[in-house]
PDB file of C-alpha atoms in Angstrom:
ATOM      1  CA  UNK M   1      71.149 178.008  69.159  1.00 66.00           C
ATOM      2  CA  UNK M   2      74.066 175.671  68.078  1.00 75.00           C
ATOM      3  CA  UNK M   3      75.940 176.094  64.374  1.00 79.00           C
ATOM      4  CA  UNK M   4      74.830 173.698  62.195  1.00 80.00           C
ATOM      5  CA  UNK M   5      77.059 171.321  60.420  1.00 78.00           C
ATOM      6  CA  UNK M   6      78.355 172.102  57.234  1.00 77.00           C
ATOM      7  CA  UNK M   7      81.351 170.006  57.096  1.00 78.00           C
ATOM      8  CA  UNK M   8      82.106 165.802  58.029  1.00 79.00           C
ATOM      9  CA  UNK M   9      85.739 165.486  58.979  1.00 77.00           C
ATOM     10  CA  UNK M  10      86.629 162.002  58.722  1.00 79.00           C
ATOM     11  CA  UNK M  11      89.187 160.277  61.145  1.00 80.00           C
ATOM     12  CA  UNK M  12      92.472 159.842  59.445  1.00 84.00           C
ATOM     13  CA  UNK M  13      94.842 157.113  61.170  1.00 81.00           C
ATOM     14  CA  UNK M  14      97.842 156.643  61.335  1.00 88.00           C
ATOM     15  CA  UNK M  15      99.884 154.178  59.601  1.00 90.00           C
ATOM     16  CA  UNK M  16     100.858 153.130  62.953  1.00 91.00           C
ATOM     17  CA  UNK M  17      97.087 153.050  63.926  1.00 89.00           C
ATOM     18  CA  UNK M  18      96.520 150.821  61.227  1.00 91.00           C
ATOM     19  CA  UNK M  19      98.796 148.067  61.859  1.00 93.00           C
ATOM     20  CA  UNK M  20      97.622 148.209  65.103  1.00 92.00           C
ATOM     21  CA  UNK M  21      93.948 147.447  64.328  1.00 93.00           C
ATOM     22  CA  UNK M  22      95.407 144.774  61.950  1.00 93.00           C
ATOM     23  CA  UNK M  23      97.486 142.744  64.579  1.00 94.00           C
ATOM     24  CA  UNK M  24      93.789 143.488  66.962  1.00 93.00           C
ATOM     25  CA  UNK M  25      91.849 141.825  63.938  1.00 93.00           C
ATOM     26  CA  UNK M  26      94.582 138.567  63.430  1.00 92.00           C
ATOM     27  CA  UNK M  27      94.589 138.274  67.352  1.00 92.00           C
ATOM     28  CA  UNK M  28      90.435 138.022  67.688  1.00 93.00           C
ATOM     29  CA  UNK M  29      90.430 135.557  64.208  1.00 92.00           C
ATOM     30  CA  UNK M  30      93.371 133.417  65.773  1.00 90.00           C
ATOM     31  CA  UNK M  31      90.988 133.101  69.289  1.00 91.00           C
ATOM     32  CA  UNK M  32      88.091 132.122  67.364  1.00 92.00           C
ATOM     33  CA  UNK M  33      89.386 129.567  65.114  1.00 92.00           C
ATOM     34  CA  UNK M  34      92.380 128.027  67.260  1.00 91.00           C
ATOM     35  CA  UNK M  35      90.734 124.533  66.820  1.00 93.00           C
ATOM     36  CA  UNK M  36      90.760 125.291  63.141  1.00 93.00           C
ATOM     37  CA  UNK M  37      94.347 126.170  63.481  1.00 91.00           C
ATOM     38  CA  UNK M  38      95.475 123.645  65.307  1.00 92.00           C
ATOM     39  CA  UNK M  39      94.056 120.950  62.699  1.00 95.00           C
ATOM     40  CA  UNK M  40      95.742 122.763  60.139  1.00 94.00           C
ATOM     41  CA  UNK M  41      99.252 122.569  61.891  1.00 93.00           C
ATOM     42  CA  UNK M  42      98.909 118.707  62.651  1.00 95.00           C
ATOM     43  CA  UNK M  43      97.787 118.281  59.097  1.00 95.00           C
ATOM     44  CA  UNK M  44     101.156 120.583  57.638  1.00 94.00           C
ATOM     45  CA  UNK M  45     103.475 118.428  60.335  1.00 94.00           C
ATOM     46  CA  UNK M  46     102.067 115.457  58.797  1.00 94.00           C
ATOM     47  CA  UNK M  47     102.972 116.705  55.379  1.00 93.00           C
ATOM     48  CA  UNK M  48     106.456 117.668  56.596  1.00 93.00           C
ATOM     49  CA  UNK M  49     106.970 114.016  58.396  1.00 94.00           C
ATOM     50  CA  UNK M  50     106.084 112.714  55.174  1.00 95.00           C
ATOM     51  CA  UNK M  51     108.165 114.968  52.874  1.00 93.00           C
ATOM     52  CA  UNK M  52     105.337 115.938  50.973  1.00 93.00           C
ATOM     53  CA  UNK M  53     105.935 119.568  51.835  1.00 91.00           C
ATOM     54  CA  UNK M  54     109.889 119.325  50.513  1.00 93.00           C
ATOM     55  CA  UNK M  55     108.925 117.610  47.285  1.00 92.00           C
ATOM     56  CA  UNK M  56     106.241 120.569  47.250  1.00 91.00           C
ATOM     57  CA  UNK M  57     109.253 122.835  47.410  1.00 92.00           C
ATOM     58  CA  UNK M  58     111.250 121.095  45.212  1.00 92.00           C
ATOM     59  CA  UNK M  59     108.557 121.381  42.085  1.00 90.00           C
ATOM     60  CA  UNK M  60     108.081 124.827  42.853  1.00 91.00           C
ATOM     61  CA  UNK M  61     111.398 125.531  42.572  1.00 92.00           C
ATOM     62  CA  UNK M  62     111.906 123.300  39.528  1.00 92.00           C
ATOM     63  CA  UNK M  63     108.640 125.344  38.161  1.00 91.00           C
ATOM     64  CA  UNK M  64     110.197 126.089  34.677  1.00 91.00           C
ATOM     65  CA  UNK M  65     111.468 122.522  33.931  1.00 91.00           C
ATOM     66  CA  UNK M  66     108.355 120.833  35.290  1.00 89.00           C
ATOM     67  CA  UNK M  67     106.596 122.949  32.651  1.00 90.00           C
ATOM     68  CA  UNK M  68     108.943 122.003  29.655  1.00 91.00           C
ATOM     69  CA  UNK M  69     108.450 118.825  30.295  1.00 91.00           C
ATOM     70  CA  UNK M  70     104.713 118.468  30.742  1.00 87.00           C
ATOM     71  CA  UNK M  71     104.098 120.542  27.829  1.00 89.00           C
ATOM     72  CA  UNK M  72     106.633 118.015  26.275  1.00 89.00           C
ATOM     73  CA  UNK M  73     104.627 114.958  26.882  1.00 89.00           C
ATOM     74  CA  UNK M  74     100.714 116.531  26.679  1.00 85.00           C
ATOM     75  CA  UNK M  75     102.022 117.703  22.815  1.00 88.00           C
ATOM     76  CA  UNK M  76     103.072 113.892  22.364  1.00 90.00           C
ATOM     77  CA  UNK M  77     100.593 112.199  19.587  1.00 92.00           C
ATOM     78  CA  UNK M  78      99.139 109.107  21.892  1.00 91.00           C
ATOM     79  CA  UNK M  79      98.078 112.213  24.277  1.00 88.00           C
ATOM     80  CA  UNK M  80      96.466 114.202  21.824  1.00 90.00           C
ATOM     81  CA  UNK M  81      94.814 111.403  20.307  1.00 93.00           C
ATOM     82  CA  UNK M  82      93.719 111.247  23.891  1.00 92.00           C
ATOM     83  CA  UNK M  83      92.594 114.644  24.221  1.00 91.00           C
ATOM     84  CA  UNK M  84      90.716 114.134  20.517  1.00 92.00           C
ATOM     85  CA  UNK M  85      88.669 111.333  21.467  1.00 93.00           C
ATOM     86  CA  UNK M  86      87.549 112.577  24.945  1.00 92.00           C
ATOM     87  CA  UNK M  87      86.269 115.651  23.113  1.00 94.00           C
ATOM     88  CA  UNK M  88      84.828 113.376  20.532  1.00 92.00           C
ATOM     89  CA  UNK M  89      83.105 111.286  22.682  1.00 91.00           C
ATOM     90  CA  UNK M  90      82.049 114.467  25.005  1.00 92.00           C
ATOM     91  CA  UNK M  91      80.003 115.734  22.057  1.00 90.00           C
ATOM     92  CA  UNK M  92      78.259 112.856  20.983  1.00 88.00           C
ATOM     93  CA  UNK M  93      77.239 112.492  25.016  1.00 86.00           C
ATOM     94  CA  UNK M  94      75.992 116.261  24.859  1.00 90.00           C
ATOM     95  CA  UNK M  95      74.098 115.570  21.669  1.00 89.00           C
ATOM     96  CA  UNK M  96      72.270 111.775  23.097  1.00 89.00           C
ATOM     97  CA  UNK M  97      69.013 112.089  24.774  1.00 91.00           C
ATOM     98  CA  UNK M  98      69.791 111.654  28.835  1.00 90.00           C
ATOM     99  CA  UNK M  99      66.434 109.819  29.097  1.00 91.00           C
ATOM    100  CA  UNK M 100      67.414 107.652  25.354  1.00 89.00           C
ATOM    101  CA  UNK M 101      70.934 106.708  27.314  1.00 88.00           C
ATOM    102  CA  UNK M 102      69.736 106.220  30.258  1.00 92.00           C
ATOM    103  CA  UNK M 103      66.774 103.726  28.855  1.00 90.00           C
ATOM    104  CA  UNK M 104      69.246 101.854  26.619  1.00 88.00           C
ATOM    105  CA  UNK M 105      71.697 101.594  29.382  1.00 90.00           C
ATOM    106  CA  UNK M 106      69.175 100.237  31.511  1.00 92.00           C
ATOM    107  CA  UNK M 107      67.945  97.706  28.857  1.00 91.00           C
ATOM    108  CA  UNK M 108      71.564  96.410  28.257  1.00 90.00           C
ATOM    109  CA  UNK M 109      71.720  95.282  32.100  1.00 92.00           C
ATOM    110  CA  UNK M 110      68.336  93.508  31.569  1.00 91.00           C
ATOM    111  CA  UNK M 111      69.826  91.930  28.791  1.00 89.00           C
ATOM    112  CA  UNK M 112      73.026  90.965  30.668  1.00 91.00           C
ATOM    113  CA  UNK M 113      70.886  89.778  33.317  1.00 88.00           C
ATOM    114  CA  UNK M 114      69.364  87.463  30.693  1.00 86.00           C
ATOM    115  CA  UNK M 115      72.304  86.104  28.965  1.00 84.00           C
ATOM    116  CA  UNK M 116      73.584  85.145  32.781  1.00 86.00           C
ATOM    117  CA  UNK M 117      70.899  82.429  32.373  1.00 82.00           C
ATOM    118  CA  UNK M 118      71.861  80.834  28.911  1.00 80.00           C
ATOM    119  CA  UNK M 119      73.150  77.222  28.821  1.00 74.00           C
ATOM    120  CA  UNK M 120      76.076  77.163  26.691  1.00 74.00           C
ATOM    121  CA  UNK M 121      75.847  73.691  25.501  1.00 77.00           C
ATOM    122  CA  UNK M 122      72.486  74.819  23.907  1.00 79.00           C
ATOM    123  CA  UNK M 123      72.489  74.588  20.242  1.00 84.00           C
ATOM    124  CA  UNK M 124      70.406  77.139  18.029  1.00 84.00           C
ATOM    125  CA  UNK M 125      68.828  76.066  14.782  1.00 89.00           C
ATOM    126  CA  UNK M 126      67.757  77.881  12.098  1.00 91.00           C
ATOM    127  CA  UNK M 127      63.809  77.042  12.911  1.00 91.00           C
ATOM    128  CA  UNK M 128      64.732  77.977  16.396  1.00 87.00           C
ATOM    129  CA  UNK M 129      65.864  81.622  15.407  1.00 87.00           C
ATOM    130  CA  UNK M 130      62.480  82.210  13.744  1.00 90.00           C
ATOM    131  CA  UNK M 131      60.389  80.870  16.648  1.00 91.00           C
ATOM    132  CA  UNK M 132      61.977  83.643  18.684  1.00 89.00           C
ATOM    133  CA  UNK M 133      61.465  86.271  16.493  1.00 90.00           C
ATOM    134  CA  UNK M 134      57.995  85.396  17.537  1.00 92.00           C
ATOM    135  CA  UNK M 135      58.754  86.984  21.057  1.00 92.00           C
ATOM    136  CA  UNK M 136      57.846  90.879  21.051  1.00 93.00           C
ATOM    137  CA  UNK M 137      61.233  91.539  23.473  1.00 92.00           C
ATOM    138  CA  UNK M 138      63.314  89.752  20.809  1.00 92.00           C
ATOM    139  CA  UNK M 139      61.367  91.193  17.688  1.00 92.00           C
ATOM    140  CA  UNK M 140      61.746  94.701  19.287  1.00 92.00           C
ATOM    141  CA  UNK M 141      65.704  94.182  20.337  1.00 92.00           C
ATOM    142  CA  UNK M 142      66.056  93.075  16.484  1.00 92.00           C
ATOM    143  CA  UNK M 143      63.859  95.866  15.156  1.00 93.00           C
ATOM    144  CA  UNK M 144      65.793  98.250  17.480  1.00 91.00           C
ATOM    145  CA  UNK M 145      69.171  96.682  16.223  1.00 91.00           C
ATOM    146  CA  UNK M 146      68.117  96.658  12.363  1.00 93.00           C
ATOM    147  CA  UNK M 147      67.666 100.163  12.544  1.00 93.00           C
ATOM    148  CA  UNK M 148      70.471 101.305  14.653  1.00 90.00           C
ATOM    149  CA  UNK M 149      72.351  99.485  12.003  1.00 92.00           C
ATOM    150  CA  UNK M 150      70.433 101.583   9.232  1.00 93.00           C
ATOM    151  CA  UNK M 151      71.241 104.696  10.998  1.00 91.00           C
ATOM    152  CA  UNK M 152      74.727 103.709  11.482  1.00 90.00           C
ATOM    153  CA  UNK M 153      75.108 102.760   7.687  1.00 92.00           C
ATOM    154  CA  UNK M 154      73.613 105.983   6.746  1.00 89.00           C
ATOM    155  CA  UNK M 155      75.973 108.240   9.083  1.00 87.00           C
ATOM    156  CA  UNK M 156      78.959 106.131   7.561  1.00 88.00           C
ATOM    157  CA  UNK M 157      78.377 107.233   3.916  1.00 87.00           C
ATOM    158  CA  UNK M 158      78.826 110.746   4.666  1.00 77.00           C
TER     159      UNK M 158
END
């Protein structure tokens, strides 16, 4: 009857070993991808032809001034004023309904699509104005505006 095991010796290699199983690895991922490769070379030759790949060079060289001066021109006021109103306007779009926006959007191009049809030598009386509040897509455009400007009035005062 056989000794059993009491011990697991594990295979140490070499450091030699190990760049040898490397170089084995790089060689089978270059065979498999050498059309991948290949596309990658014409597209970095392009670059070079172009000098896209020496200005590259050149910025990463010039990495500490190229910072400077960016940092220089984002701290300008027009660019933070910038930077303050996309933020702005970012929150107020988080806080809107998606289905509010995306009705009143929607209702602005019908109403574009509407005003395409006006005749501008039409003149609008005072009588005429009332008739057309008679129309329940006018009335509810004005009812929607009268409040919006309510709203509007009210956030204003704080």
């Amino acid at each position: 009857m056989a000794a059993p095991i009491t011990t697991i010796q594990k295979q140490q290699l070499t450091e030699e070993q190990i760049k040898e199983q490397k170089l084995e690895d790089l060689k089978t991922l270059l065979s498999e991808n050498e059309e991948a490769l290949n596309q990658i070379f014409s597209i970095v030759g392009e670059l070079n032809n172009v000098g896209a790949l020496e200005a590259a060079t050149k910025l990463l060289q010039a990495k500490e001034d190229v910072a400077h001066i960016v940092l220089h021109q984002v701290s300008r006021e027009p660019v933070t004023n910038l930077i303050n109103h996309f933020m702005g306007v970012a929150g107020v779009l988080t806080a809107m309904d998606p289905a509010m926006t995306k009705k009143l959007v929607s209702s602005l191009n019908s109403g574009m699509d509407e005003a395409k049809q006006i005749n501008n030598d039409e003149k609008i009386g005072v009588f005429d104005l009332m008739k057309v509040l008679k129309d329940p897509d006018v009335n509810r455009a004005v009812n929607f505006g009268v409040h919006f400007l309510k709203g509007l009035g009210k956030g204003l005062k704080e």
